[in-house]
Structures are given as structure tokens and as C-alpha cells.
Coordinates of C-alpha atoms in Angstrom, one line a residue:
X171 CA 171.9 4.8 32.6
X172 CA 175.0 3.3 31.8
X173 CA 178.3 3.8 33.6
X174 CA 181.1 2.0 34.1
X175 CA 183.8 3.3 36.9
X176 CA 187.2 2.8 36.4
X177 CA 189.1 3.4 40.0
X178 CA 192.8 4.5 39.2
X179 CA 193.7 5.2 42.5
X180 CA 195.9 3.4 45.3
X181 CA 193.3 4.0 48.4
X182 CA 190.1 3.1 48.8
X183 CA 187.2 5.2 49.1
X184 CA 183.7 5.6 50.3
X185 CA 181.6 3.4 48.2
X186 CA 177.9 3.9 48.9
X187 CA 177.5 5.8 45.7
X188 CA 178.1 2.7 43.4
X189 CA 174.9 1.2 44.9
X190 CA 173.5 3.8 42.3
X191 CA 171.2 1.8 40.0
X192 CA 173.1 3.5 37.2
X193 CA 176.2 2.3 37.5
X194 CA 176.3 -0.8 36.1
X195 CA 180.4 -1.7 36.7
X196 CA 183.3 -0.8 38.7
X197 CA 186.4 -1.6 38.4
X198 CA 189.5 -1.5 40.4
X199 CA 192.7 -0.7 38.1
X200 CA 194.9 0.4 40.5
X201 CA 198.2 2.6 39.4
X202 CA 198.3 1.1 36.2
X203 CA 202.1 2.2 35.6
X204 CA 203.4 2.9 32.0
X205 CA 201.6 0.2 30.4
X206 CA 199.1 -1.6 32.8
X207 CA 196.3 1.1 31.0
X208 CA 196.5 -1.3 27.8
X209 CA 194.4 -3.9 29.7
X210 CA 191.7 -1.8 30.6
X211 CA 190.1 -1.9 27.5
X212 CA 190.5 -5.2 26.5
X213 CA 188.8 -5.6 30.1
X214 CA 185.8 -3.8 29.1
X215 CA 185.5 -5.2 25.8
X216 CA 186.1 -9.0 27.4
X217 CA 189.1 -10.0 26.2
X218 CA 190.3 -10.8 29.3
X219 CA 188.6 -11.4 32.4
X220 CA 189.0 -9.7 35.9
X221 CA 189.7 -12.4 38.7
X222 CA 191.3 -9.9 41.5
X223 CA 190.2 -9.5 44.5
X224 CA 189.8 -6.7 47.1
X225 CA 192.9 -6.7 50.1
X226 CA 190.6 -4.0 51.9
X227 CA 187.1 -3.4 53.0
X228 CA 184.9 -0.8 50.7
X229 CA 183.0 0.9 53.1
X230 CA 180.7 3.5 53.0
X231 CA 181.9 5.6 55.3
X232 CA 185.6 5.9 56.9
X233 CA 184.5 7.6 60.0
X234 CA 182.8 4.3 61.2
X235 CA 186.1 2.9 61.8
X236 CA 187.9 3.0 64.2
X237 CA 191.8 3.6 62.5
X238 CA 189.9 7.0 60.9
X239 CA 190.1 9.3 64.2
X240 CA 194.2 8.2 64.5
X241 CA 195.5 8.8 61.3
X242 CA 197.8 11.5 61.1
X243 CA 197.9 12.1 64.7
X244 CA 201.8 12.1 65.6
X245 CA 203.3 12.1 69.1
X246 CA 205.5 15.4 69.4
X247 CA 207.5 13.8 71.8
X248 CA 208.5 10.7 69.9
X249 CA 207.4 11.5 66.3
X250 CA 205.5 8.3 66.2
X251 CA 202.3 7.2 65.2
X252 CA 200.2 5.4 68.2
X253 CA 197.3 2.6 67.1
X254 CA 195.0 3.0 69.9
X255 CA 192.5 0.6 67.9
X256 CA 195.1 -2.7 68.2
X257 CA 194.1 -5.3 66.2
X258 CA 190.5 -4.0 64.7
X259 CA 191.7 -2.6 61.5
X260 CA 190.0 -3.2 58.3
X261 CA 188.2 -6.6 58.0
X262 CA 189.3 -7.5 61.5
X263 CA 187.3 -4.6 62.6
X264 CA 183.9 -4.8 60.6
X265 CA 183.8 -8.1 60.4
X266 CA 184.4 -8.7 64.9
X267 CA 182.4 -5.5 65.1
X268 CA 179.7 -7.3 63.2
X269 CA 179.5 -10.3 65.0
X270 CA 179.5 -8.2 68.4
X271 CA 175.9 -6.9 66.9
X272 CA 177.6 -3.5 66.3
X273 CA 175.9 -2.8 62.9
X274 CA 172.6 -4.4 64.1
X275 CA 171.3 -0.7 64.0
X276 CA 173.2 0.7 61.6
X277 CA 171.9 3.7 59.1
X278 CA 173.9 6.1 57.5
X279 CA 174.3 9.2 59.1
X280 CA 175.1 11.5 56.0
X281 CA 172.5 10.1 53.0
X282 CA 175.4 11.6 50.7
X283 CA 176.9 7.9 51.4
X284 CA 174.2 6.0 52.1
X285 CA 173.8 2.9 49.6
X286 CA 170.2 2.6 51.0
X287 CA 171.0 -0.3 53.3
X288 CA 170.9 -1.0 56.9
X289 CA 173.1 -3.2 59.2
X290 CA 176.4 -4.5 58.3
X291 CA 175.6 -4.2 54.1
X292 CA 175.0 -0.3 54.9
X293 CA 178.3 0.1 56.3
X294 CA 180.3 -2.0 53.7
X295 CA 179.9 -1.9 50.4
X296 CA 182.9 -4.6 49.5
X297 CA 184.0 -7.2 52.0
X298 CA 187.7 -7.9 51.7
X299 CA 188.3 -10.6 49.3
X300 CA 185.8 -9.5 47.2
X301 CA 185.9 -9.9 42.9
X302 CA 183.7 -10.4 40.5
X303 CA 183.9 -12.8 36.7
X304 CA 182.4 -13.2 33.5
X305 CA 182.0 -16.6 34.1
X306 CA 181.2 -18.7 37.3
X307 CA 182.8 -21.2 39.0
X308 CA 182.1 -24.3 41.3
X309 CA 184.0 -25.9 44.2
X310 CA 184.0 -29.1 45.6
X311 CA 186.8 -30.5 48.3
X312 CA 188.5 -33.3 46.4
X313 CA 190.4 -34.4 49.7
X314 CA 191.4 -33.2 53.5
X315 CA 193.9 -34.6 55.0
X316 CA 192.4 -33.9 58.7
X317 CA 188.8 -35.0 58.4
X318 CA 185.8 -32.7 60.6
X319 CA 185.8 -32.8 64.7
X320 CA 189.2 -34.2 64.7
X321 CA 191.8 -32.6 67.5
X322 CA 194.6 -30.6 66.8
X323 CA 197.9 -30.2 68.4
X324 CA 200.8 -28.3 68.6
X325 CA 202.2 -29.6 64.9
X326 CA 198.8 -30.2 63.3
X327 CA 198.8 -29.2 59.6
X328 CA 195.1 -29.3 58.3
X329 CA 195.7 -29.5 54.1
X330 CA 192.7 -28.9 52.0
X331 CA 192.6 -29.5 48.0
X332 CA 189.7 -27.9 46.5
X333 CA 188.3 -28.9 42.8
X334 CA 187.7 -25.8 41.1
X335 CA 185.2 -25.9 37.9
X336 CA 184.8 -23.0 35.3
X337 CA 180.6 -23.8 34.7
X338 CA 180.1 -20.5 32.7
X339 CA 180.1 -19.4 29.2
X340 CA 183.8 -17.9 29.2
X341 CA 187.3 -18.5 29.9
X342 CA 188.6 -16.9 33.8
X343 CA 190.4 -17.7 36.7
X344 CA 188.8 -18.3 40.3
X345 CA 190.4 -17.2 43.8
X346 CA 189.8 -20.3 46.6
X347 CA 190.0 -17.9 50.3
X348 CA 190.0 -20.5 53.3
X349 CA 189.7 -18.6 56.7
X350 CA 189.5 -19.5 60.3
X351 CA 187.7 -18.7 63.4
X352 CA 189.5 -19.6 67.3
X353 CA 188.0 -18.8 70.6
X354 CA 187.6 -16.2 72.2
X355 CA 187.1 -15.4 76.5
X356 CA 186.4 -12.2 76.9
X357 CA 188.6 -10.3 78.6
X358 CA 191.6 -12.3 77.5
X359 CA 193.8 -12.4 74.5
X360 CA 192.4 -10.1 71.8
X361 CA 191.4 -11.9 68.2
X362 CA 189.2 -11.1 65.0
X363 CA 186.3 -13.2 64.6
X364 CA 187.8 -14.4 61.3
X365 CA 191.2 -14.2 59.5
X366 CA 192.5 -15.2 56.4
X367 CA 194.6 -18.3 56.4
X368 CA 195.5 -18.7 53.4
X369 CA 194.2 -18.4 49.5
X370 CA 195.0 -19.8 45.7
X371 CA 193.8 -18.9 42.6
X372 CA 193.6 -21.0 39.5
X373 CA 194.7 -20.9 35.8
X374 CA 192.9 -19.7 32.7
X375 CA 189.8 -22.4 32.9
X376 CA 187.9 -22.9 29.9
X377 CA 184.0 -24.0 30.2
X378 CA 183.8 -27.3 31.6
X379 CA 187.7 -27.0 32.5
X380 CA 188.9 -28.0 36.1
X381 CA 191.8 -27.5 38.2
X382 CA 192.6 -28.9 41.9
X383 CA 194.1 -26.4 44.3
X384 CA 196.0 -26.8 47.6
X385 CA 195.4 -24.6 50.6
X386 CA 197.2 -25.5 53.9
X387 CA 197.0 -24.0 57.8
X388 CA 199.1 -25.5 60.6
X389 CA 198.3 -24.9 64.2
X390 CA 201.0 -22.3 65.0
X391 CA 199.1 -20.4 62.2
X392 CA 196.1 -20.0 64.2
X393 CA 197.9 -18.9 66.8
X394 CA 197.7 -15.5 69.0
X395 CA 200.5 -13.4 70.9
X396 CA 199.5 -13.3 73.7
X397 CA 202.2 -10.1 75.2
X398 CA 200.7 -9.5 78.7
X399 CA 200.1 -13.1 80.0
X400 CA 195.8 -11.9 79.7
X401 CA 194.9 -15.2 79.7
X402 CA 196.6 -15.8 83.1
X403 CA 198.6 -19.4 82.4
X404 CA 201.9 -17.8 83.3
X405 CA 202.7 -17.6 79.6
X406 CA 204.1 -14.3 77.4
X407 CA 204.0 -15.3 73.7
X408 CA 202.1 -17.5 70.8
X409 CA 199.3 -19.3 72.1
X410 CA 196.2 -21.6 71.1
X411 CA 193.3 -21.7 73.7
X412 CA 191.6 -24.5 74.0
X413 CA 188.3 -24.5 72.6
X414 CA 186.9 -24.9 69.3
X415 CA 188.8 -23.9 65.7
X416 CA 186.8 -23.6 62.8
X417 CA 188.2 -23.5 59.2
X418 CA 185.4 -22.0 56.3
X419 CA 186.2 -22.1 52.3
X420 CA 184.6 -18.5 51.2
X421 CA 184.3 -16.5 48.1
X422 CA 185.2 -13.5 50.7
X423 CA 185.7 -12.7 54.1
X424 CA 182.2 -12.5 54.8
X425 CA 179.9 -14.5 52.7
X426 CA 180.6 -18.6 52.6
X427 CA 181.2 -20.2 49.1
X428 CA 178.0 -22.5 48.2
X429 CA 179.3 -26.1 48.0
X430 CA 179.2 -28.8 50.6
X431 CA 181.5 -29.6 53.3
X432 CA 182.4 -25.6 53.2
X433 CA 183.2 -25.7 57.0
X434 CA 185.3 -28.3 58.7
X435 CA 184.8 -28.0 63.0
X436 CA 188.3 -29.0 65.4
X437 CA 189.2 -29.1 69.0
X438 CA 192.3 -28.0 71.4
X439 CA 191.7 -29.9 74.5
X440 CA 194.3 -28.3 76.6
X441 CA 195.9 -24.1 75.4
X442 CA 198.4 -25.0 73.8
X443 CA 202.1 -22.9 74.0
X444 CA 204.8 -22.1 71.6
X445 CA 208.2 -21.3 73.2
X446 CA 209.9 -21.2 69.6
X447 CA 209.5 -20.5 66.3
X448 CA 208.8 -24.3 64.9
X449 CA 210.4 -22.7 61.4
X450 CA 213.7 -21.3 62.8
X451 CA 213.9 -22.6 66.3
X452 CA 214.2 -19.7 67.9
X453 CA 213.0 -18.6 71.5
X454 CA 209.8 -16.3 70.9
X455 CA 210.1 -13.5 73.9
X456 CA 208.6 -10.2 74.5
X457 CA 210.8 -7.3 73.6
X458 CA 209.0 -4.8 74.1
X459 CA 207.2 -4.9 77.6
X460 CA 208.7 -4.4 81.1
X461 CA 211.7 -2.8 81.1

């Protein structure tokens, strides 16, 4: 009636079985190395306090994605691996499957990893960018420089500083995760329904303690290669449709931090192109299309 998982492991695995009503923890250690094991129990006893977060999606069963039915499968002519699913790999793909309505129906086929949920919670456990505290935090934009429905062009940097405030009972660090959504035509240039821009995690905050963070995203960020000209402007290379661009302050991928002003709204009024890298000033070109 009461367990506490420790996962030492460097993969993630099938997590329905922590919905389990007597599990009452689980942590992610990692490979802990020759001394990373020392923590762990200060960990438990709450000495220190967890403030990671998860760079993959728990879900509750593998064979529901897409990546599952390639791994391992080596051309024997060329020794490579081929990634049939393109971009939809891990959050990319539950999160744009998701919003698709792909999960609308969903119930486990093998009760074995069921967590008892339908939908998109039956199929993931642990959205990317996922971590729990001690202690709770609240967040409150303290200034943008870029204000809502404002247009964007091809050097916009949109820079967001984001008041963080330990209002718990114990000491921890928080994780700010700002992601962003572009449009999509379908048919055209492939994109996730959401991608992490960027991310920033605090100090040790006492109770009552606060700290300001900075997160920043420029347009070429946002950003999609666009190899094969799909969106038929006679252009091979890093492109921003037009359309709206949407920028969303999250505790993780999938589930929007309660504060205001947690989603700021912008416009392309024309697709924009990017012939060069704006950092080194070099020509962007395909290299590995034609002949």
C-alpha cells in the first residue's frame, strides 16, 4: 500500500502500471554513475527536492507509435536505418496525433498496460516535460517585449521574462517550458502541432522567494524545411507560412501553466523565406535531393 519506484534505467518504458493506486511515487534516477546513488535517498527522505523533467513521452504502450514497427529494421543493402515515420516521433507524434482526434477512441488493447483511462491520458502516461515538487510554484509574465497580435517578420525576436514564485512549504527549483504552434495546410510542409522553443529553470527558491527568468524565440526558430518545394512557392529550404503563430508558457508539453496571459497570438502576413543561415551567413541548400 505503499511503494515508491525508483527507475535506474536509460529508456523509457510502458507506464500504465504506475496508475496503480499503490504506488504512491516514481522516480526517474537515471544511470546514476559512481556516485549519483547518494542522492537518492536524501531524495526520498526530502533533503533535496526533484525539479527534472521528462525529455520523452511515458506512454503506455510502445506499439501505438509509430517509430516502434522501425526500430531495428536495417537495409541490407546500405546498412542503414530508414525513418519511414518523418517527423512524428515522440511528443511530435502523440501530441499532432492527438490533435488529429487520433486517441478520441482510444482503449488499451492489452489490460496488462492499461492505466484505466481512455483517449489521449490512456495512451500516455507522462507528457514530455513532465516533473513533479515538494513545493509549488506560481508564474506571472513580468514583461514581453512583442506584446499579443503583433506581426512578425523575418528578424522578429519575441523575448518573454517570466516571474517565478516558490508559494509552498519547501525549498525547490521550477522549470518555465515556452512552446509554439505555426500553421499548417494540409498537404504541404509537414510540422508537429507544438514544439518546444525554448525552457529555463530557476535557482533554489525558498517560500515566498522569487526569481525572473528569460526565455526568447526568434522567427527563423519557428521555422520549417521545407526540402521538396510542398508548399509550391518555388522555394527548397527554411520557411514560415503565413498564417497565425502562437507562443504558450506550459508546465509540459501538453497541459498549459495556470497564470494569465499564458498564450500570446502573432501573424506572418506574407511566407516568409530564409536563403541563409542569419547566424553564419551561409546559403541554406538541399544536399540531399535530386541528384
Amino acid at each position: 500500500g505503499n511503494v515508491t519506484v525508483l527507475l535506474n534505467t536509460t529508456n523509457a518504458i510502458e507506464s500504465g502500471i504506475f496508475a496503480d493506486p499503490k504506488i504512491q511515487n516514481v522516480y526517474y534516477v537515471g544511470a546514476t554513475g559512481q556516485s549519483g546513488a547518494f542522492a537518492i535517498p536524501k531524495v526520498l527522505k526530502g533533503d533535496i527536492n526533484p525539479s527534472g523533467r521528462l525529455t520523452e513521452t511515458y506512454s503506455t504502450d510502445f506499439s501505438e507509435d509509430p517509430s516502434f514497427y522501425n526500430s531495428g529494421r536495417v537495409s541490407a543493402s546500405t546498412g542503414s536505418v530508414t525513418y519511414v515515420e518523418d517527423i512524428y516521433v515522440g511528443y511530435k507524434w502523440y501530441e499532432t496525433a492527438n490533435e488529429e482526434g487520433y486517441w478520441d477512441n482510444y482503449k488499451a488493447k492489452d489490460e496488462k498496460k492499461s492505466n484505466g483511462k481512455t483517449g489521449y491520458d490512456g495512451i500516455v502516461q507522462y507528457p514530455f516535460g513532465y516533473g513533479l515538487s515538494y513545493t509549488n510554484f506560481e508564474w506571472k509574465v513580468h514583461k514581453i517585449n512583442l506584446p499579443n497580435n503583433s506581426t512578425l517578420d523575418k528578424d522578429s525576436k519575441i523575448e518573454v521574462e517570466v516571474e517565478v514564485k516558490n508559494v509552498g512549504n519547501y525549498p525547490g527549483k521550477d522549470v518555465v517550458e515556452l512552446y509554439y504552434r505555426t500553421p499548417y495546410y494540409n498537404g504541404q510542409i509537414e510540422k508537429s502541432s507544438i514544439t518546444l522553443g525554448d525552457f529555463a529553470k530557476t535557482s533554489v527558491l525558498n517560500p515566498g522567494e522569487k526569481q525572473i527568468v528569460k526565455l526568447s524565440l526568434s522567427s527563423y526558430d519557428m521555422s520549417s524545411y521545407d526540402c521538396y518545394d510542398k508548399n509550391n512557392n518555388n522555394h527548397a529550404g527554411y520557411e514560415l507560412d503565413k498564417g497565425e503563430y502562437i507562443i504558450e508558457l506550459k508546465d509540459n508539453v501538453h497541459q498549459l501553466k495556470q497564470m494569465e496571459n499564458n498564450t500570446f497570438t502573432y501573424k506572418i502576413n506574407e511566407t516568409i523565406n530564409y536563403d541563409k543561415d542569419p547566424v553564419t551567413n551561409n546559403y541554406v541548400i538541399n544536399r540531399f535531393t535530386g541528384d
